[in-house]
PDB file of C-alpha atoms in Angstrom:
ATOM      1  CA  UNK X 956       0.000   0.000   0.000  1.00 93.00           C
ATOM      2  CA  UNK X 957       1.213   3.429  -0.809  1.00 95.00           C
ATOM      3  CA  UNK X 958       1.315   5.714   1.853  1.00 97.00           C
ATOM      4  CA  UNK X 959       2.734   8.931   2.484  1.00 98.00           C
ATOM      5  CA  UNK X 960       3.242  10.292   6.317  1.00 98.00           C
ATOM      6  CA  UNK X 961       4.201  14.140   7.297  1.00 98.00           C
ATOM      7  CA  UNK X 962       5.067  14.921  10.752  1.00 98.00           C
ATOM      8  CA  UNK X 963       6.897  17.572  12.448  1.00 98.00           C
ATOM      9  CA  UNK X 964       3.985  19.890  12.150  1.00 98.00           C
ATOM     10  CA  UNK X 965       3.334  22.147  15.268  1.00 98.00           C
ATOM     11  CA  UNK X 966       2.579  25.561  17.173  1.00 98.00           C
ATOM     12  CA  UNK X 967       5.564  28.315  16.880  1.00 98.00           C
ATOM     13  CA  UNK X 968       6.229  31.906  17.211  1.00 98.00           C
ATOM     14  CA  UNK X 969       6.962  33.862  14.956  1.00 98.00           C
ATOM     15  CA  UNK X 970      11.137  33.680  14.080  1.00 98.00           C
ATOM     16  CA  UNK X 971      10.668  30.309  15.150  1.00 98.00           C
ATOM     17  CA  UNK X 972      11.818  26.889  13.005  1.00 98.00           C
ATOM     18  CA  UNK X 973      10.154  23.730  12.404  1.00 98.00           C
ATOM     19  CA  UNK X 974      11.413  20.488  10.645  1.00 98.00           C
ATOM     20  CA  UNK X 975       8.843  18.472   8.594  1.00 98.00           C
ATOM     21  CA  UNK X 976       9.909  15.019   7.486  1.00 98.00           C
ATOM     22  CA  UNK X 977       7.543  12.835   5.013  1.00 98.00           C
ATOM     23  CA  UNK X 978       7.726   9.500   5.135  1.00 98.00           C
ATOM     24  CA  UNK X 979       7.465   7.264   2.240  1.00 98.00           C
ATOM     25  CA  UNK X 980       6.016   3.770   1.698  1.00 97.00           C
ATOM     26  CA  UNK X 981       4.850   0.977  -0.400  1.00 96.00           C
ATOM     27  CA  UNK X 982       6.472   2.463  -3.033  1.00 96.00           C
ATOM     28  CA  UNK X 983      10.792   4.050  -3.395  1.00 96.00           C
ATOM     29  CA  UNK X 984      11.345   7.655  -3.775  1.00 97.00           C
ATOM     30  CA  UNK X 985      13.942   6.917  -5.956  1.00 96.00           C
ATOM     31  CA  UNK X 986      14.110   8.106  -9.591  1.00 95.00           C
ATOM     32  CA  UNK X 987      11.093  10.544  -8.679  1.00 96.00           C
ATOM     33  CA  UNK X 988      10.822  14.187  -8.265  1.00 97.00           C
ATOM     34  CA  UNK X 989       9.602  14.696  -4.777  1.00 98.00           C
ATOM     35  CA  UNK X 990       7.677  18.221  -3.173  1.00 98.00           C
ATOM     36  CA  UNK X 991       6.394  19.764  -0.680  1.00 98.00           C
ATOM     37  CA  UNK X 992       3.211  21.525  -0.763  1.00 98.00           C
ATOM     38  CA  UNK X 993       0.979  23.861   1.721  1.00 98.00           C
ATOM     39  CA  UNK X 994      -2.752  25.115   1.888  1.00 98.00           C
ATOM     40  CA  UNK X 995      -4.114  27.558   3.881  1.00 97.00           C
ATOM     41  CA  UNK X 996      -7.706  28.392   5.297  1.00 92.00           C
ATOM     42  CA  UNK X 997      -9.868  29.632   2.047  1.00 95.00           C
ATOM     43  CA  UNK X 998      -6.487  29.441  -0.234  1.00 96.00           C
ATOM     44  CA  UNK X 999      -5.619  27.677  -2.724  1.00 96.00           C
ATOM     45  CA  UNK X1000      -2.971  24.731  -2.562  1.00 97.00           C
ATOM     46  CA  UNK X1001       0.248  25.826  -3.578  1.00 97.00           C
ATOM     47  CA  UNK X1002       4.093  25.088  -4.171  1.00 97.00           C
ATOM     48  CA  UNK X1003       6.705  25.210  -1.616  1.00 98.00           C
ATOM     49  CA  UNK X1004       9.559  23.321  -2.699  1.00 97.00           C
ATOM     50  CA  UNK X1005      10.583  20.899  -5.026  1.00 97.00           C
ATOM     51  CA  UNK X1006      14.033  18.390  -5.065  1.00 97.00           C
ATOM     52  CA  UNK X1007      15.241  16.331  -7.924  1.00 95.00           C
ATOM     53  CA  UNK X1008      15.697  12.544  -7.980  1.00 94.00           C
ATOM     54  CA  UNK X1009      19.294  13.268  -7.216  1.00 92.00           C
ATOM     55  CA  UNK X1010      19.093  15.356  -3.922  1.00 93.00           C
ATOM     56  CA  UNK X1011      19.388  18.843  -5.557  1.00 93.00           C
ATOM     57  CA  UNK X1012      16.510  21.320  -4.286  1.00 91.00           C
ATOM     58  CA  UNK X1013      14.812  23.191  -7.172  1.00 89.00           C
ATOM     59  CA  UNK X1014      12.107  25.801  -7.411  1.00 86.00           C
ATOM     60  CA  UNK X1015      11.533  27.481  -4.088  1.00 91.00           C
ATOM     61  CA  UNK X1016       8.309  29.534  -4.092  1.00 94.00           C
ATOM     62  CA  UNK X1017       8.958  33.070  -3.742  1.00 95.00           C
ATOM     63  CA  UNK X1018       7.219  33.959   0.000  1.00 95.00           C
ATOM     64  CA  UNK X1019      10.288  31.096   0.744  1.00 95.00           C
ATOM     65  CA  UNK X1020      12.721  33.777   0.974  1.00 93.00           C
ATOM     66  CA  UNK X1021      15.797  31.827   1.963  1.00 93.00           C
ATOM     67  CA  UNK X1022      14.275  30.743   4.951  1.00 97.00           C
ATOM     68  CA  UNK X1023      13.256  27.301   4.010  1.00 97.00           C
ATOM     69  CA  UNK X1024      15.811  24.087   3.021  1.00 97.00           C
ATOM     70  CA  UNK X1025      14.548  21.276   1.105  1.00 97.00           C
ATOM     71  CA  UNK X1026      16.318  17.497   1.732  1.00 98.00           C
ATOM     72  CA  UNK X1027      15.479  14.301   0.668  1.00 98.00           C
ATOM     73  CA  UNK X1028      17.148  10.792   1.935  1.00 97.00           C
ATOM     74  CA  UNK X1029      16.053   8.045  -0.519  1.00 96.00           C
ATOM     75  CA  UNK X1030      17.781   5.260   1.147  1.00 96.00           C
ATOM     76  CA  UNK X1031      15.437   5.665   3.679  1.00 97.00           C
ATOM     77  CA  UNK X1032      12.517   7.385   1.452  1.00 98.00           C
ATOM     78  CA  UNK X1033      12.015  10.101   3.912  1.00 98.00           C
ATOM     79  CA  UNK X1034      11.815  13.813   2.516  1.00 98.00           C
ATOM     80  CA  UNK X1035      12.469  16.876   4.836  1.00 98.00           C
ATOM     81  CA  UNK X1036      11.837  20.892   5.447  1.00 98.00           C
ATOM     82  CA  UNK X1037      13.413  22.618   7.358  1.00 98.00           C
ATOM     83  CA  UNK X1038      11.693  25.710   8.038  1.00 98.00           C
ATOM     84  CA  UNK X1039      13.398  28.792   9.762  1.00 98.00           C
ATOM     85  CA  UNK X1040      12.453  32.390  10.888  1.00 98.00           C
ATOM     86  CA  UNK X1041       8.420  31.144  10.658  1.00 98.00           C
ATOM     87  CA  UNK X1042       6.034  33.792   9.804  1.00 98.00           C
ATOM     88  CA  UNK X1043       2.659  34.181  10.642  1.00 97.00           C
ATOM     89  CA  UNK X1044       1.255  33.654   6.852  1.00 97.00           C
ATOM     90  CA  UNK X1045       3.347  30.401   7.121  1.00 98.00           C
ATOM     91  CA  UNK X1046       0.470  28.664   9.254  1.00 98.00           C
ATOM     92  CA  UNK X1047      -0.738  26.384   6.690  1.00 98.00           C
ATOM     93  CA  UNK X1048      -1.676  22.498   6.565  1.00 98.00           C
ATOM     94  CA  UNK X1049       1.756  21.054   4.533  1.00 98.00           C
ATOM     95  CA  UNK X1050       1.435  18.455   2.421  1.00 98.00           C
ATOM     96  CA  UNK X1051       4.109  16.206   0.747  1.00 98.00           C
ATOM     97  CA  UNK X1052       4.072  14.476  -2.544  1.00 98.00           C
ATOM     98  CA  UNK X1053       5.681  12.441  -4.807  1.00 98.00           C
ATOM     99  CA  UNK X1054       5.630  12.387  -9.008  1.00 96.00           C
ATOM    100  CA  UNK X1055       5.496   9.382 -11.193  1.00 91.00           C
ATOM    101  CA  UNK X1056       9.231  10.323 -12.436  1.00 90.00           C
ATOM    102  CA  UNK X1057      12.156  12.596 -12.314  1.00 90.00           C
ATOM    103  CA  UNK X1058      10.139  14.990 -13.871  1.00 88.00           C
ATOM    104  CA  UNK X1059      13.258  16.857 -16.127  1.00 83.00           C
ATOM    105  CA  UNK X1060      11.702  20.336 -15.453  1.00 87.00           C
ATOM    106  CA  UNK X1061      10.993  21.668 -11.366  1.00 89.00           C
ATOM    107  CA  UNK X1062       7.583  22.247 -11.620  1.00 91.00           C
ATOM    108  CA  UNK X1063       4.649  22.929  -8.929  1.00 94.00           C
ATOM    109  CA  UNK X1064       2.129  21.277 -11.509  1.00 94.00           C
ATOM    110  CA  UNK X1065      -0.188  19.405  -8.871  1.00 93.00           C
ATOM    111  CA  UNK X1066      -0.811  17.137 -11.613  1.00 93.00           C
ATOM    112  CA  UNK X1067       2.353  15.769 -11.967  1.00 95.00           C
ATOM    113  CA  UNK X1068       2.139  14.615  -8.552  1.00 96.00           C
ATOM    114  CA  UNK X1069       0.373  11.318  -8.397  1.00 94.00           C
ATOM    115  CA  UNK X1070       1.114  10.825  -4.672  1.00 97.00           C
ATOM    116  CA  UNK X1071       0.329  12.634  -1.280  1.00 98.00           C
ATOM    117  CA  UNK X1072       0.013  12.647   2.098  1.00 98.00           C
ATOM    118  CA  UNK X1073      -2.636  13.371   4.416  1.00 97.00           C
ATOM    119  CA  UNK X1074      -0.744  16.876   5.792  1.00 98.00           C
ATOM    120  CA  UNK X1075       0.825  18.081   8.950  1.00 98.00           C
ATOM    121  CA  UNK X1076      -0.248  21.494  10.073  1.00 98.00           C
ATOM    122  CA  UNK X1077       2.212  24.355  10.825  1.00 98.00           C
ATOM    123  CA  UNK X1078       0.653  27.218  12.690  1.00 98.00           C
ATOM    124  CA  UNK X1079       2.649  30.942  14.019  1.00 98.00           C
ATOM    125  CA  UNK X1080       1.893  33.060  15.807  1.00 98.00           C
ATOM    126  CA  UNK X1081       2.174  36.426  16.078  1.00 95.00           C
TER     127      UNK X1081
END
């Protein structure tokens, strides 16, 4: 069975850091494009990060601003954030997913995705 598991979610202040980690299984991360994703109350979903196959972070959405790090370990198909100096309009429910391929081109194309996980919420405060 597929299955993909966030954790790491959590209350903050603001300035604060979180790190998410996604857990893969049923399936390798290997040879797949791999992303993390966020949605907040009455938004849309949208792109966070994205990391090739081959462990080099691509395409960082612009509210990122430095302050996030993307990571991936496929030997043990977990994929991590690392988020630092948290804003409020960071409180969101994060969501990590996984596309069918490399994917040549970083995209944010939820599409391409074909697998998620449930979500892990991050919420700052002020």
């Amino acid at each position: 069975q597929v299955q993909l598991v966030e954790s790491g979610g959590g209350s903050v202040q603001a300035g604060g850091s979180l790190r998410l980690s996604c857990a893969g299984s049923g399936f390798s991360y290997s040879g797949r494009r791999l992303a993390w994703f966020r949605q907040a109350p009455g938004k849309e979903r949208e792109g966070v990060a994205t990391i090739r196959d081959d462990g080099v972070p691509e395409l960082f959405a612009k509210f990122v601003e430095g302050r996030f790090t993307i990571s991936r370990d496929n030997d043990k198909n977990l994929l991590f954030l690392q988020m630092n100096n948290l804003k409020p309009e960071d409180t969101a429910t994060y969501y990590c997913a996984a596309a069918s391929g490399a994917l040549p081109r970083a995209t944010f194309a939820p599409g391409l995705y074909n697998y998620w996980g449930q979500g892990t919420q991050v919420t700052v405060s002020s």
